[in-house]
Amino acid sequence: MIDACIEHNCKLVFFDNIYMYDPNFLDEMNEETPINPSSKKGKVRAVIAGMIMEKVKKGELEALIARSADFYGPNIKNSSILTEMVFKPLSTAKKPIGWLR
């Protein structure tokens, strides 16, 4: 995915979760929250994020990583703010709520 975006000069938007962060710092999460995964999945997420951001820092890739603690998607039963504000409006051909122009 990273190589394909670089080869075709595409921007990358990577949807991720918070598994890679230190669980002791999740209450006040920000850009400086320590990366200290407590699970195998978290370790994989940290490696992927590192790969993406390395290419961004080198100027080879334009990308962002969007992280959410909530589950998201069209078939999620426990709705999240992302589902309510983005996915539901988009599914009815409306603009996401609060969308910036």
mmCIF file with all atom_site columns, C-alpha atoms in Angstrom:
data_model
loop_
_atom_site.group_PDB
_atom_site.id
_atom_site.type_symbol
_atom_site.label_atom_id
_atom_site.label_alt_id
_atom_site.label_comp_id
_atom_site.label_asym_id
_atom_site.label_entity_id
_atom_site.label_seq_id
_atom_site.pdbx_PDB_ins_code
_atom_site.Cartn_x
_atom_site.Cartn_y
_atom_site.Cartn_z
_atom_site.occupancy
_atom_site.B_iso_or_equiv
_atom_site.pdbx_formal_charge
_atom_site.auth_seq_id
_atom_site.auth_comp_id
_atom_site.auth_asym_id
_atom_site.auth_atom_id
_atom_site.pdbx_PDB_model_num
ATOM 1   C CA . MET A 1 1   ? 0.000   0.000  0.000  1.00 0.00 ? 1   MET A CA 1
ATOM 2   C CA . ILE A 1 2   ? 2.748   2.445  0.929  1.00 0.00 ? 2   ILE A CA 1
ATOM 3   C CA . ASP A 1 3   ? 4.819   1.600  -2.139 1.00 0.00 ? 3   ASP A CA 1
ATOM 4   C CA . ALA A 1 4   ? 1.756   1.827  -4.419 1.00 0.00 ? 4   ALA A CA 1
ATOM 5   C CA . CYS A 1 5   ? 0.889   5.300  -3.087 1.00 0.00 ? 5   CYS A CA 1
ATOM 6   C CA . ILE A 1 6   ? 4.457   6.460  -3.650 1.00 0.00 ? 6   ILE A CA 1
ATOM 7   C CA . GLU A 1 7   ? 4.639   4.940  -7.135 1.00 0.00 ? 7   GLU A CA 1
ATOM 8   C CA . HIS A 1 8   ? 1.344   6.482  -8.234 1.00 0.00 ? 8   HIS A CA 1
ATOM 9   C CA . ASN A 1 9   ? 1.793   9.754  -6.320 1.00 0.00 ? 9   ASN A CA 1
ATOM 10  C CA . CYS A 1 10  ? -1.363  9.164  -4.248 1.00 0.00 ? 10  CYS A CA 1
ATOM 11  C CA . LYS A 1 11  ? -2.154  10.496 -0.804 1.00 0.00 ? 11  LYS A CA 1
ATOM 12  C CA . LEU A 1 12  ? -2.659  7.865  1.867  1.00 0.00 ? 12  LEU A CA 1
ATOM 13  C CA . VAL A 1 13  ? -5.356  8.043  4.543  1.00 0.00 ? 13  VAL A CA 1
ATOM 14  C CA . PHE A 1 14  ? -4.835  5.157  6.948  1.00 0.00 ? 14  PHE A CA 1
ATOM 15  C CA . PHE A 1 15  ? -7.639  4.368  9.404  1.00 0.00 ? 15  PHE A CA 1
ATOM 16  C CA . ASP A 1 16  ? -6.226  2.899  12.589 1.00 0.00 ? 16  ASP A CA 1
ATOM 17  C CA . ASN A 1 17  ? -7.067  2.289  16.223 1.00 0.00 ? 17  ASN A CA 1
ATOM 18  C CA . ILE A 1 18  ? -5.294  3.085  19.494 1.00 0.00 ? 18  ILE A CA 1
ATOM 19  C CA . TYR A 1 19  ? -3.783  -0.357 20.216 1.00 0.00 ? 19  TYR A CA 1
ATOM 20  C CA . MET A 1 20  ? -0.211  0.911  19.839 1.00 0.00 ? 20  MET A CA 1
ATOM 21  C CA . TYR A 1 21  ? -0.442  3.464  22.642 1.00 0.00 ? 21  TYR A CA 1
ATOM 22  C CA . ASP A 1 22  ? 0.505   2.954  26.264 1.00 0.00 ? 22  ASP A CA 1
ATOM 23  C CA . PRO A 1 23  ? -2.764  2.030  28.019 1.00 0.00 ? 23  PRO A CA 1
ATOM 24  C CA . ASN A 1 24  ? -1.794  4.183  31.025 1.00 0.00 ? 24  ASN A CA 1
ATOM 25  C CA . PHE A 1 25  ? -2.016  7.372  28.939 1.00 0.00 ? 25  PHE A CA 1
ATOM 26  C CA . LEU A 1 26  ? -5.267  6.907  27.027 1.00 0.00 ? 26  LEU A CA 1
ATOM 27  C CA . ASP A 1 27  ? -7.377  9.259  29.160 1.00 0.00 ? 27  ASP A CA 1
ATOM 28  C CA . GLU A 1 28  ? -5.533  12.330 27.883 1.00 0.00 ? 28  GLU A CA 1
ATOM 29  C CA . MET A 1 29  ? -4.393  11.144 24.460 1.00 0.00 ? 29  MET A CA 1
ATOM 30  C CA . ASN A 1 30  ? -2.627  13.566 22.112 1.00 0.00 ? 30  ASN A CA 1
ATOM 31  C CA . GLU A 1 31  ? 0.213   13.597 19.563 1.00 0.00 ? 31  GLU A CA 1
ATOM 32  C CA . GLU A 1 32  ? 2.738   13.008 22.349 1.00 0.00 ? 32  GLU A CA 1
ATOM 33  C CA . THR A 1 33  ? 1.041   9.940  23.863 1.00 0.00 ? 33  THR A CA 1
ATOM 34  C CA . PRO A 1 34  ? 3.742   7.285  24.362 1.00 0.00 ? 34  PRO A CA 1
ATOM 35  C CA . ILE A 1 35  ? 3.837   4.365  21.968 1.00 0.00 ? 35  ILE A CA 1
ATOM 36  C CA . ASN A 1 36  ? 4.055   1.300  24.184 1.00 0.00 ? 36  ASN A CA 1
ATOM 37  C CA . PRO A 1 37  ? 1.811   -1.460 22.834 1.00 0.00 ? 37  PRO A CA 1
ATOM 38  C CA . SER A 1 38  ? 0.581   -4.028 25.335 1.00 0.00 ? 38  SER A CA 1
ATOM 39  C CA . SER A 1 39  ? -0.559  -6.578 22.736 1.00 0.00 ? 39  SER A CA 1
ATOM 40  C CA . LYS A 1 40  ? 0.639   -8.336 19.611 1.00 0.00 ? 40  LYS A CA 1
ATOM 41  C CA . LYS A 1 41  ? -1.871  -6.332 17.540 1.00 0.00 ? 41  LYS A CA 1
ATOM 42  C CA . GLY A 1 42  ? -0.568  -3.115 19.076 1.00 0.00 ? 42  GLY A CA 1
ATOM 43  C CA . LYS A 1 43  ? 3.003   -3.999 18.149 1.00 0.00 ? 43  LYS A CA 1
ATOM 44  C CA . VAL A 1 44  ? 1.963   -4.617 14.532 1.00 0.00 ? 44  VAL A CA 1
ATOM 45  C CA . ARG A 1 45  ? 0.089   -1.281 14.475 1.00 0.00 ? 45  ARG A CA 1
ATOM 46  C CA . ALA A 1 46  ? 3.166   0.523  15.806 1.00 0.00 ? 46  ALA A CA 1
ATOM 47  C CA . VAL A 1 47  ? 5.338   -0.963 13.051 1.00 0.00 ? 47  VAL A CA 1
ATOM 48  C CA . ILE A 1 48  ? 2.851   0.025  10.340 1.00 0.00 ? 48  ILE A CA 1
ATOM 49  C CA . ALA A 1 49  ? 2.529   3.576  11.702 1.00 0.00 ? 49  ALA A CA 1
ATOM 50  C CA . GLY A 1 50  ? 6.308   3.842  11.839 1.00 0.00 ? 50  GLY A CA 1
ATOM 51  C CA . MET A 1 51  ? 6.625   2.724  8.222  1.00 0.00 ? 51  MET A CA 1
ATOM 52  C CA . ILE A 1 52  ? 4.091   5.303  7.059  1.00 0.00 ? 52  ILE A CA 1
ATOM 53  C CA . MET A 1 53  ? 5.512   8.185  9.076  1.00 0.00 ? 53  MET A CA 1
ATOM 54  C CA . GLU A 1 54  ? 9.099   7.386  8.009  1.00 0.00 ? 54  GLU A CA 1
ATOM 55  C CA . LYS A 1 55  ? 8.096   7.900  4.369  1.00 0.00 ? 55  LYS A CA 1
ATOM 56  C CA . VAL A 1 56  ? 6.214   11.092 5.284  1.00 0.00 ? 56  VAL A CA 1
ATOM 57  C CA . LYS A 1 57  ? 9.253   12.526 7.095  1.00 0.00 ? 57  LYS A CA 1
ATOM 58  C CA . LYS A 1 58  ? 11.462  11.716 4.097  1.00 0.00 ? 58  LYS A CA 1
ATOM 59  C CA . GLY A 1 59  ? 9.024   13.613 1.859  1.00 0.00 ? 59  GLY A CA 1
ATOM 60  C CA . GLU A 1 60  ? 8.293   10.497 -0.185 1.00 0.00 ? 60  GLU A CA 1
ATOM 61  C CA . LEU A 1 61  ? 4.647   10.182 0.832  1.00 0.00 ? 61  LEU A CA 1
ATOM 62  C CA . GLU A 1 62  ? 1.804   12.507 1.761  1.00 0.00 ? 62  GLU A CA 1
ATOM 63  C CA . ALA A 1 63  ? -0.276  10.692 4.366  1.00 0.00 ? 63  ALA A CA 1
ATOM 64  C CA . LEU A 1 64  ? -2.245  10.895 7.561  1.00 0.00 ? 64  LEU A CA 1
ATOM 65  C CA . ILE A 1 65  ? -3.233  8.322  10.125 1.00 0.00 ? 65  ILE A CA 1
ATOM 66  C CA . ALA A 1 66  ? -6.754  8.709  11.502 1.00 0.00 ? 66  ALA A CA 1
ATOM 67  C CA . ARG A 1 67  ? -7.181  6.946  14.825 1.00 0.00 ? 67  ARG A CA 1
ATOM 68  C CA . SER A 1 68  ? -10.384 6.144  16.640 1.00 0.00 ? 68  SER A CA 1
ATOM 69  C CA . ALA A 1 69  ? -11.073 4.293  19.846 1.00 0.00 ? 69  ALA A CA 1
ATOM 70  C CA . ASP A 1 70  ? -14.571 3.490  18.590 1.00 0.00 ? 70  ASP A CA 1
ATOM 71  C CA . PHE A 1 71  ? -15.526 0.760  16.211 1.00 0.00 ? 71  PHE A CA 1
ATOM 72  C CA . TYR A 1 72  ? -16.630 2.212  12.914 1.00 0.00 ? 72  TYR A CA 1
ATOM 73  C CA . GLY A 1 73  ? -18.347 1.041  9.775  1.00 0.00 ? 73  GLY A CA 1
ATOM 74  C CA . PRO A 1 74  ? -21.784 0.403  8.328  1.00 0.00 ? 74  PRO A CA 1
ATOM 75  C CA . ASN A 1 75  ? -22.643 -2.792 10.242 1.00 0.00 ? 75  ASN A CA 1
ATOM 76  C CA . ILE A 1 76  ? -21.544 -1.791 13.745 1.00 0.00 ? 76  ILE A CA 1
ATOM 77  C CA . LYS A 1 77  ? -24.377 -2.228 16.243 1.00 0.00 ? 77  LYS A CA 1
ATOM 78  C CA . ASN A 1 78  ? -22.938 0.019  18.974 1.00 0.00 ? 78  ASN A CA 1
ATOM 79  C CA . SER A 1 79  ? -22.837 3.341  17.185 1.00 0.00 ? 79  SER A CA 1
ATOM 80  C CA . SER A 1 80  ? -19.829 5.589  17.453 1.00 0.00 ? 80  SER A CA 1
ATOM 81  C CA . ILE A 1 81  ? -19.543 9.307  16.847 1.00 0.00 ? 81  ILE A CA 1
ATOM 82  C CA . LEU A 1 82  ? -17.758 8.544  13.579 1.00 0.00 ? 82  LEU A CA 1
ATOM 83  C CA . THR A 1 83  ? -20.636 6.329  12.430 1.00 0.00 ? 83  THR A CA 1
ATOM 84  C CA . GLU A 1 84  ? -23.297 8.858  13.449 1.00 0.00 ? 84  GLU A CA 1
ATOM 85  C CA . MET A 1 85  ? -21.571 11.944 12.034 1.00 0.00 ? 85  MET A CA 1
ATOM 86  C CA . VAL A 1 86  ? -19.862 10.534 8.956  1.00 0.00 ? 86  VAL A CA 1
ATOM 87  C CA . PHE A 1 87  ? -20.957 7.088  7.793  1.00 0.00 ? 87  PHE A CA 1
ATOM 88  C CA . LYS A 1 88  ? -24.733 7.456  8.278  1.00 0.00 ? 88  LYS A CA 1
ATOM 89  C CA . PRO A 1 89  ? -25.002 10.775 6.402  1.00 0.00 ? 89  PRO A CA 1
ATOM 90  C CA . LEU A 1 90  ? -22.736 9.500  3.609  1.00 0.00 ? 90  LEU A CA 1
ATOM 91  C CA . SER A 1 91  ? -24.865 6.359  3.268  1.00 0.00 ? 91  SER A CA 1
ATOM 92  C CA . THR A 1 92  ? -27.850 8.586  2.397  1.00 0.00 ? 92  THR A CA 1
ATOM 93  C CA . ALA A 1 93  ? -25.903 10.824 -0.019 1.00 0.00 ? 93  ALA A CA 1
ATOM 94  C CA . LYS A 1 94  ? -25.667 13.658 2.529  1.00 0.00 ? 94  LYS A CA 1
ATOM 95  C CA . LYS A 1 95  ? -22.588 15.535 3.707  1.00 0.00 ? 95  LYS A CA 1
ATOM 96  C CA . PRO A 1 96  ? -20.991 14.419 6.964  1.00 0.00 ? 96  PRO A CA 1
ATOM 97  C CA . ILE A 1 97  ? -22.176 16.436 9.968  1.00 0.00 ? 97  ILE A CA 1
ATOM 98  C CA . GLY A 1 98  ? -19.729 19.186 10.875 1.00 0.00 ? 98  GLY A CA 1
ATOM 99  C CA . TRP A 1 99  ? -17.769 18.690 7.646  1.00 0.00 ? 99  TRP A CA 1
ATOM 100 C CA . LEU A 1 100 ? -15.287 21.502 7.037  1.00 0.00 ? 100 LEU A CA 1
ATOM 101 C CA . ARG A 1 101 ? -15.144 22.981 3.560  1.00 0.00 ? 101 ARG A CA 1
#
